CSV table of C-alpha atoms in Angstrom, one decimal:
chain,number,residue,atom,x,y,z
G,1,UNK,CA,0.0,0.0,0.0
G,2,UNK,CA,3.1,2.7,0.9
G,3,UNK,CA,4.9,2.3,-2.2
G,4,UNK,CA,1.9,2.6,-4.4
G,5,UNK,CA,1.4,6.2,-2.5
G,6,UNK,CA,5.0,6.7,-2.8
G,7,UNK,CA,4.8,5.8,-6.8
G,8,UNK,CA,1.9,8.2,-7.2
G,9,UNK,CA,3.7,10.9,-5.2
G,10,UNK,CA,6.6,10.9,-7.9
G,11,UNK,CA,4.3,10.9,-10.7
G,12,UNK,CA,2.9,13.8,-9.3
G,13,UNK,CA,5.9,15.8,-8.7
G,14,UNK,CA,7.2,14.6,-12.0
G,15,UNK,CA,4.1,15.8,-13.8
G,16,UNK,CA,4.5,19.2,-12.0
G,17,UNK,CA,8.1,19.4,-13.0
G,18,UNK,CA,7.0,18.8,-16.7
G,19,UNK,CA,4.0,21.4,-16.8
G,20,UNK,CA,6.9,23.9,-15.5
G,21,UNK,CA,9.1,23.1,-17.9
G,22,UNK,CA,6.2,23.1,-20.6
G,23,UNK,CA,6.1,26.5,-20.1
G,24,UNK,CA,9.4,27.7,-19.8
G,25,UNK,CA,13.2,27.3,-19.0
G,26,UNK,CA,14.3,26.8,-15.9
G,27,UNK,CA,17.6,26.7,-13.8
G,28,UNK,CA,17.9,23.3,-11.8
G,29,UNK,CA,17.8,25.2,-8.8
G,30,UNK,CA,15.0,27.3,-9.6
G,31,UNK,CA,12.8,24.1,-10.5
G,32,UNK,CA,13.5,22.3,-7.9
G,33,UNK,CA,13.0,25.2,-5.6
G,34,UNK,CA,10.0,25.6,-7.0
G,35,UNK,CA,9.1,21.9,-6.8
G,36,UNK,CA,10.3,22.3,-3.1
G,37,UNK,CA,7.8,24.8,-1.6
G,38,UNK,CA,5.0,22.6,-3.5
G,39,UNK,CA,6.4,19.3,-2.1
G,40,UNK,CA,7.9,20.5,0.9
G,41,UNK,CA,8.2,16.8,2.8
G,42,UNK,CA,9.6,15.6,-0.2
G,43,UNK,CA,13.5,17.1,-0.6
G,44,UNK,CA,14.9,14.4,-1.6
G,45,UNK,CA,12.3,12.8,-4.3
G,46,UNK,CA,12.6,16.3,-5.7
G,47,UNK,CA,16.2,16.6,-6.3
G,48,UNK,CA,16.5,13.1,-7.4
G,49,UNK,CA,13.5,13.9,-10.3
G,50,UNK,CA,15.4,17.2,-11.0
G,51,UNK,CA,18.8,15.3,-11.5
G,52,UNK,CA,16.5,12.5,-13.7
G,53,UNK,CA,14.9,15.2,-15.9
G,54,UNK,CA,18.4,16.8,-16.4
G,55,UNK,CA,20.0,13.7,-17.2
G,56,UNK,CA,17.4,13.2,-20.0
G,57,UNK,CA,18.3,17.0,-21.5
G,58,UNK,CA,14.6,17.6,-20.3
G,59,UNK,CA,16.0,20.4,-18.0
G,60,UNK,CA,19.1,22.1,-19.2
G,61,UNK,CA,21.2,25.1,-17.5
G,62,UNK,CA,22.5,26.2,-20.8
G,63,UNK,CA,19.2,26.6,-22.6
G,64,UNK,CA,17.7,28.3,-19.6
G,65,UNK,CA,21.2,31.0,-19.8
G,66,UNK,CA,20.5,31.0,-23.4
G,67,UNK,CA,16.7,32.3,-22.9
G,68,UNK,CA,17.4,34.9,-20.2
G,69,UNK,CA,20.6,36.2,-22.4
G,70,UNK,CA,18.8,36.6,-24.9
G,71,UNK,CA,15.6,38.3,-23.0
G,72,UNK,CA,17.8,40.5,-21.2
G,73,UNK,CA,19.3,41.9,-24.3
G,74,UNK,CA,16.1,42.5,-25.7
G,75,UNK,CA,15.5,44.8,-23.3
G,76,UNK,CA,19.3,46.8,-23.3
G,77,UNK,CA,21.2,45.0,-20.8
G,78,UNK,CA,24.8,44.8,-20.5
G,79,UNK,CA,26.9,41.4,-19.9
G,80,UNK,CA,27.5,42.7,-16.4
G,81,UNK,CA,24.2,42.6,-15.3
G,82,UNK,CA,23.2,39.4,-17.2
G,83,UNK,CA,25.9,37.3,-15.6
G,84,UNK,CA,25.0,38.4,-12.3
G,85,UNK,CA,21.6,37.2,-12.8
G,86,UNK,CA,22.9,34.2,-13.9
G,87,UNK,CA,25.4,33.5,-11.1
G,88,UNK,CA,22.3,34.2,-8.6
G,89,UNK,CA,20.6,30.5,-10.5
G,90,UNK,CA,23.8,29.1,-9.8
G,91,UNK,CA,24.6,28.6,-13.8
G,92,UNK,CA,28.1,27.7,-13.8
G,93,UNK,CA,30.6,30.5,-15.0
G,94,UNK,CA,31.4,28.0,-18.3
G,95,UNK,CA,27.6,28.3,-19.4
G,96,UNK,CA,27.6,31.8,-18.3
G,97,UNK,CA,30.4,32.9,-20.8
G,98,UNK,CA,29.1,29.9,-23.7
G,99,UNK,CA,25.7,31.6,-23.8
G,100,UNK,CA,27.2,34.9,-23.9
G,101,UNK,CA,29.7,34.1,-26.4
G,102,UNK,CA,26.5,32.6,-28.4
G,103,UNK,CA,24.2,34.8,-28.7
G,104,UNK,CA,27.4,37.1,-30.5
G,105,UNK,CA,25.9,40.7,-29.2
G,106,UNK,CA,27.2,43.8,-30.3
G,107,UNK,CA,27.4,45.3,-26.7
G,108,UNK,CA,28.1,48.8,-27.4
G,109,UNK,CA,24.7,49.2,-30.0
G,110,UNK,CA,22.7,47.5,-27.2
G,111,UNK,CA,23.8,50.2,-24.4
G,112,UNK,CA,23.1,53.1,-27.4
G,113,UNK,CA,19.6,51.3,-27.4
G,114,UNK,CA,19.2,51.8,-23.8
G,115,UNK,CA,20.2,55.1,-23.7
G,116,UNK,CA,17.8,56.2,-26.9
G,117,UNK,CA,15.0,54.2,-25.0
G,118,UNK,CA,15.7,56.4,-21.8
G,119,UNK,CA,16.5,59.6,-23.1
G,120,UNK,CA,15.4,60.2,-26.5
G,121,UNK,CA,17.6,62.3,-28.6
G,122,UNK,CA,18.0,64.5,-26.2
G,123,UNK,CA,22.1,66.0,-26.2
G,124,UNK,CA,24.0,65.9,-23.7
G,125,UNK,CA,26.4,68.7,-23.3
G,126,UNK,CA,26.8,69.0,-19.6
G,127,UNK,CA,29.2,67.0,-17.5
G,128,UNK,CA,26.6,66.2,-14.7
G,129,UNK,CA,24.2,65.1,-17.7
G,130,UNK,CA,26.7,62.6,-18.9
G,131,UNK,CA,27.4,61.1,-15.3
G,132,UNK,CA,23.6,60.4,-15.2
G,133,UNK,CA,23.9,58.1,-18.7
G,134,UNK,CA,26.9,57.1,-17.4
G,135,UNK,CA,25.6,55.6,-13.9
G,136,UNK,CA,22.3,54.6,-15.5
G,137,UNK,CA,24.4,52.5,-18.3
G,138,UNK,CA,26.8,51.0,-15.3
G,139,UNK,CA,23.7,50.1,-13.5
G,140,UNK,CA,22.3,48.3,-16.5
G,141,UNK,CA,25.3,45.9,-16.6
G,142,UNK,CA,27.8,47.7,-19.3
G,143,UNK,CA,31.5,47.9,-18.6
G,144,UNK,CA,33.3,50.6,-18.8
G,145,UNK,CA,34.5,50.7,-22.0
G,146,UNK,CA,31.5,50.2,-23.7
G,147,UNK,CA,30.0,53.0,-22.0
G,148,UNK,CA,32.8,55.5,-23.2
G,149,UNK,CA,32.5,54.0,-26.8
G,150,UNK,CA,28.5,55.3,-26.5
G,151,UNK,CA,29.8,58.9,-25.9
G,152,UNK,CA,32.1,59.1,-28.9
């Protein structure tokens, strides 16, 4: 009698798993975090399905970095900032730079994006002016030089 409610325990957290990943990419720590506060007596069942569904390319790290580079971009942000939101799912630093080196962004025409989306065409003459672009760009997640190659 216990192992058939075991049994239909995993299918449950398996089918759970699935309709997550049905509807989008996710980290393995985010899904089974995720799995976690839905199963929360069930730690270890979790992580062993997670590690199962990863095995089987069902759930894949470098896809999910792939999807949020390439959201992130669409919306002007810089490598910085992307890679710090990837370190915080705990990608590793390999997949980090693979899907950055993948999705082949031209870094310095995203930032110019940015700043057109913020600011318009608006000049900007004054020193303090250019501190503001230059703090809001750093904040975004550009380096350095990128950002002085925007006010060439």
């Amino acid at each position: 009698m216990k192992s058939s409610i075991k049994k239909e325990l995993l299918i449950k957290i398996k089918y759970r798993a699935m309709t997550l990943l049905a509807r989008r990419e996710h980290s393995f720590l985010n899904l089974s975090d995720k799995l976690i506060c839905i199963f929360p007596d069930e730690s270890k069942q979790v992580y062993e399905i997670v590690l199962e569904l990863k095995k089987k390319n069902l759930q894949s790290d470098l896809r999910f970095a792939e999807m949020i580079t390439t959201v992130r971009i669409r919306k002007c942000y810089g490598q910085n900032r992307i890679k710090a939101e990837l370190k915080s799912h705990k990608i590793d630093n390999d997949i980090i730079e693979l899907s950055l080196t993948k999705c082949d962004a031209d870094w310095v025409k995203i930032a110019k994006k940015a700043l057109f989306k913020k600011y318009g065409l608006s000049s900007c003459d004054e020193f303090n002016d250019k501190i503001k672009r230059s703090n809001f760009l750093k904040y975004r997640g550009f380096t350095t030089e990128q950002i002085t190659e925007c006010f060439k």
